[in-house]
PDB file of C-alpha atoms in Angstrom:
ATOM      1  CA  MET J   1     -17.232  24.031 -28.884  1.00  0.00           C
ATOM      2  CA  GLU J   2     -16.167  26.278 -26.105  1.00  0.00           C
ATOM      3  CA  ASN J   3     -19.221  26.766 -24.330  1.00  0.00           C
ATOM      4  CA  LYS J   4     -20.950  23.430 -23.154  1.00  0.00           C
ATOM      5  CA  SER J   5     -24.287  24.947 -22.050  1.00  0.00           C
ATOM      6  CA  SER J   6     -27.890  23.841 -22.209  1.00  0.00           C
ATOM      7  CA  TYR J   7     -31.076  25.737 -22.461  1.00  0.00           C
ATOM      8  CA  GLN J   8     -34.283  24.958 -20.703  1.00  0.00           C
ATOM      9  CA  ILE J   9     -37.555  25.229 -22.479  1.00  0.00           C
ATOM     10  CA  ASN J  10     -40.632  25.699 -20.313  1.00  0.00           C
ATOM     11  CA  GLU J  11     -44.178  25.098 -21.199  1.00  0.00           C
ATOM     12  CA  GLN J  12     -47.216  25.339 -19.323  1.00  0.00           C
ATOM     13  CA  GLY J  13     -49.308  22.024 -18.612  1.00  0.00           C
ATOM     14  CA  VAL J  14     -46.272  19.805 -19.333  1.00  0.00           C
ATOM     15  CA  LEU J  15     -44.926  17.117 -16.893  1.00  0.00           C
ATOM     16  CA  GLY J  16     -41.435  18.142 -16.812  1.00  0.00           C
ATOM     17  CA  GLU J  17     -38.791  20.163 -18.566  1.00  0.00           C
ATOM     18  CA  VAL J  18     -36.816  19.945 -21.655  1.00  0.00           C
ATOM     19  CA  LYS J  19     -32.996  20.869 -21.834  1.00  0.00           C
ATOM     20  CA  ILE J  20     -31.186  21.006 -25.054  1.00  0.00           C
ATOM     21  CA  ALA J  21     -27.464  21.307 -25.104  1.00  0.00           C
ATOM     22  CA  ASP J  22     -25.917  24.038 -27.807  1.00  0.00           C
ATOM     23  CA  ASP J  23     -24.033  20.968 -29.139  1.00  0.00           C
ATOM     24  CA  VAL J  24     -27.256  19.419 -30.143  1.00  0.00           C
ATOM     25  CA  ILE J  25     -28.507  22.959 -31.727  1.00  0.00           C
ATOM     26  CA  ALA J  26     -25.173  22.901 -33.628  1.00  0.00           C
ATOM     27  CA  VAL J  27     -25.731  19.357 -34.997  1.00  0.00           C
ATOM     28  CA  ILE J  28     -29.161  20.175 -35.962  1.00  0.00           C
ATOM     29  CA  ALA J  29     -27.892  23.180 -37.931  1.00  0.00           C
ATOM     30  CA  GLY J  30     -25.147  21.197 -39.428  1.00  0.00           C
ATOM     31  CA  ILE J  31     -27.317  18.361 -40.923  1.00  0.00           C
ATOM     32  CA  ALA J  32     -29.922  20.962 -42.067  1.00  0.00           C
ATOM     33  CA  ALA J  33     -27.270  22.789 -43.990  1.00  0.00           C
ATOM     34  CA  THR J  34     -25.941  19.782 -45.479  1.00  0.00           C
ATOM     35  CA  GLU J  35     -29.358  18.706 -46.724  1.00  0.00           C
ATOM     36  CA  VAL J  36     -29.465  21.646 -49.167  1.00  0.00           C
ATOM     37  CA  THR J  37     -28.349  20.935 -52.647  1.00  0.00           C
ATOM     38  CA  GLY J  38     -25.293  22.610 -53.794  1.00  0.00           C
ATOM     39  CA  VAL J  39     -23.620  22.322 -50.269  1.00  0.00           C
ATOM     40  CA  ALA J  40     -20.567  19.848 -50.631  1.00  0.00           C
ATOM     41  CA  ARG J  41     -19.739  19.831 -46.986  1.00  0.00           C
ATOM     42  CA  MET J  42     -19.215  21.665 -43.715  1.00  0.00           C
ATOM     43  CA  CYS J  43     -15.920  23.312 -43.058  1.00  0.00           C
ATOM     44  CA  GLY J  44     -14.299  23.883 -39.668  1.00  0.00           C
ATOM     45  CA  ASN J  45     -11.213  24.736 -38.216  1.00  0.00           C
ATOM     46  CA  ILE J  46      -7.726  22.918 -38.427  1.00  0.00           C
ATOM     47  CA  THR J  47      -8.670  20.657 -35.315  1.00  0.00           C
ATOM     48  CA  ASN J  48     -11.976  19.621 -36.784  1.00  0.00           C
ATOM     49  CA  GLU J  49     -10.192  18.976 -40.217  1.00  0.00           C
ATOM     50  CA  LEU J  50      -7.620  16.734 -38.618  1.00  0.00           C
ATOM     51  CA  VAL J  51     -10.408  14.857 -36.667  1.00  0.00           C
ATOM     52  CA  SER J  52     -12.229  14.294 -39.716  1.00  0.00           C
ATOM     53  CA  LYS J  53      -9.073  12.854 -41.355  1.00  0.00           C
ATOM     54  CA  LEU J  54      -8.802  10.317 -38.764  1.00  0.00           C
ATOM     55  CA  GLY J  55     -12.244   9.043 -39.655  1.00  0.00           C
ATOM     56  CA  VAL J  56     -14.087  10.780 -36.880  1.00  0.00           C
ATOM     57  CA  ASN J  57     -17.417  12.361 -37.990  1.00  0.00           C
ATOM     58  CA  ASN J  58     -18.191  15.629 -36.304  1.00  0.00           C
ATOM     59  CA  LEU J  59     -21.700  16.639 -37.207  1.00  0.00           C
ATOM     60  CA  SER J  60     -21.378  20.081 -35.891  1.00  0.00           C
ATOM     61  CA  LYS J  61     -18.081  20.913 -37.750  1.00  0.00           C
ATOM     62  CA  GLY J  62     -18.193  24.394 -39.101  1.00  0.00           C
ATOM     63  CA  VAL J  63     -21.082  25.405 -36.983  1.00  0.00           C
ATOM     64  CA  LYS J  64     -21.036  27.887 -34.159  1.00  0.00           C
ATOM     65  CA  VAL J  65     -24.164  28.475 -31.997  1.00  0.00           C
ATOM     66  CA  VAL J  66     -24.975  31.231 -29.556  1.00  0.00           C
ATOM     67  CA  VAL J  67     -28.095  31.322 -27.562  1.00  0.00           C
ATOM     68  CA  GLU J  68     -29.036  34.424 -25.529  1.00  0.00           C
ATOM     69  CA  ASN J  69     -32.547  34.625 -23.969  1.00  0.00           C
ATOM     70  CA  HIS J  70     -34.007  31.889 -25.949  1.00  0.00           C
ATOM     71  CA  HIS J  71     -32.649  33.269 -29.246  1.00  0.00           C
ATOM     72  CA  VAL J  72     -30.099  31.498 -31.424  1.00  0.00           C
ATOM     73  CA  ARG J  73     -27.522  32.803 -33.708  1.00  0.00           C
ATOM     74  CA  VAL J  74     -25.862  30.514 -35.963  1.00  0.00           C
ATOM     75  CA  ASN J  75     -22.638  30.853 -38.054  1.00  0.00           C
ATOM     76  CA  LEU J  76     -21.822  28.312 -40.687  1.00  0.00           C
ATOM     77  CA  ALA J  77     -18.909  27.849 -42.592  1.00  0.00           C
ATOM     78  CA  LEU J  78     -19.589  25.785 -45.847  1.00  0.00           C
ATOM     79  CA  GLU J  79     -17.886  24.735 -48.951  1.00  0.00           C
ATOM     80  CA  LEU J  80     -20.243  24.669 -51.951  1.00  0.00           C
ATOM     81  CA  ASP J  81     -20.455  22.763 -55.246  1.00  0.00           C
ATOM     82  CA  TYR J  82     -18.615  24.250 -58.217  1.00  0.00           C
ATOM     83  CA  GLY J  83     -21.104  26.475 -60.438  1.00  0.00           C
ATOM     84  CA  VAL J  84     -23.945  26.936 -57.975  1.00  0.00           C
ATOM     85  CA  SER J  85     -25.235  30.345 -57.137  1.00  0.00           C
ATOM     86  CA  ILE J  86     -23.986  31.595 -53.738  1.00  0.00           C
ATOM     87  CA  PRO J  87     -26.552  33.963 -52.972  1.00  0.00           C
ATOM     88  CA  GLU J  88     -29.354  31.356 -53.931  1.00  0.00           C
ATOM     89  CA  ILE J  89     -27.688  28.572 -51.923  1.00  0.00           C
ATOM     90  CA  SER J  90     -26.816  30.704 -48.777  1.00  0.00           C
ATOM     91  CA  GLU J  91     -30.654  31.844 -48.857  1.00  0.00           C
ATOM     92  CA  LYS J  92     -31.972  28.118 -48.870  1.00  0.00           C
ATOM     93  CA  VAL J  93     -29.389  27.181 -46.326  1.00  0.00           C
ATOM     94  CA  GLN J  94     -30.585  29.971 -43.935  1.00  0.00           C
ATOM     95  CA  ASN J  95     -34.176  29.105 -44.438  1.00  0.00           C
ATOM     96  CA  ARG J  96     -33.476  25.441 -43.841  1.00  0.00           C
ATOM     97  CA  VAL J  97     -31.359  25.730 -40.703  1.00  0.00           C
ATOM     98  CA  LYS J  98     -34.030  28.299 -39.194  1.00  0.00           C
ATOM     99  CA  SER J  99     -36.856  26.051 -39.857  1.00  0.00           C
ATOM    100  CA  ALA J 100     -35.072  22.942 -38.421  1.00  0.00           C
ATOM    101  CA  ILE J 101     -33.649  24.520 -35.348  1.00  0.00           C
ATOM    102  CA  GLU J 102     -37.214  26.223 -34.609  1.00  0.00           C
ATOM    103  CA  ASN J 103     -39.169  23.112 -35.420  1.00  0.00           C
ATOM    104  CA  MET J 104     -36.950  20.757 -33.309  1.00  0.00           C
ATOM    105  CA  THR J 105     -36.146  23.092 -30.232  1.00  0.00           C
ATOM    106  CA  GLY J 106     -39.039  25.687 -29.782  1.00  0.00           C
ATOM    107  CA  LEU J 107     -35.979  28.306 -29.739  1.00  0.00           C
ATOM    108  CA  LYS J 108     -36.652  31.373 -31.958  1.00  0.00           C
ATOM    109  CA  VAL J 109     -33.570  31.799 -34.525  1.00  0.00           C
ATOM    110  CA  LYS J 110     -32.514  35.401 -34.682  1.00  0.00           C
ATOM    111  CA  GLU J 111     -30.101  34.984 -37.499  1.00  0.00           C
ATOM    112  CA  VAL J 112     -28.157  32.409 -39.891  1.00  0.00           C
ATOM    113  CA  ASN J 113     -24.714  33.752 -41.062  1.00  0.00           C
ATOM    114  CA  VAL J 114     -23.204  31.751 -43.906  1.00  0.00           C
ATOM    115  CA  ARG J 115     -19.521  31.991 -44.769  1.00  0.00           C
ATOM    116  CA  VAL J 116     -18.452  30.232 -47.999  1.00  0.00           C
ATOM    117  CA  ALA J 117     -14.979  28.673 -46.888  1.00  0.00           C
ATOM    118  CA  GLY J 118     -14.408  26.846 -50.305  1.00  0.00           C
ATOM    119  CA  VAL J 119     -15.558  25.634 -53.474  1.00  0.00           C
ATOM    120  CA  ALA J 120     -15.525  21.835 -54.293  1.00  0.00           C
ATOM    121  CA  ALA J 121     -13.879  21.376 -57.581  1.00  0.00           C
ATOM    122  CA  GLU J 122     -15.668  19.010 -60.208  1.00  0.00           C
ATOM    123  CA  GLU J 123     -13.762  15.675 -60.265  1.00  0.00           C
ATOM    124  CA  GLU J 124     -13.247  14.216 -63.452  1.00  0.00           C
TER     125      GLU J 124
END
C-alpha cells in the first residue's frame, strides 16, 4: 500500500484515543470478502502475486482503501468460484465488508467497489 496513514477516532468520555492504520482496514476488508461463499480468493497486482508464490501471506492483497473525513472507500479485486452469480456474490461481499469495517473501526463506509478479476475453474 502506498499510503501508510492512520486515522484517529475520538469519542467523548474515553480514556485515550484509538488510531487505526489503513493497512488494518485493508486486512479487515480482505478477510471479510473471503468469508463470503463464492469468493475463491483475493487478486492483487503482479507484486502481490509473486509474494504469495513465495509463501508470504498478504491479507490485504487485492484491497485498496481510501479514508477521507472518517469515510472509507474500498476497492476489491476478487476471483470468484465458477458458476456463481456475479451480482449476487458482489452484493454479499459489499454488505459483509461494509459491516465488518464499520463494526470494527467505527468509521463509516461510503462505498465498496468489487472488480471480478478472474474465475476459479473447477478442478477435476
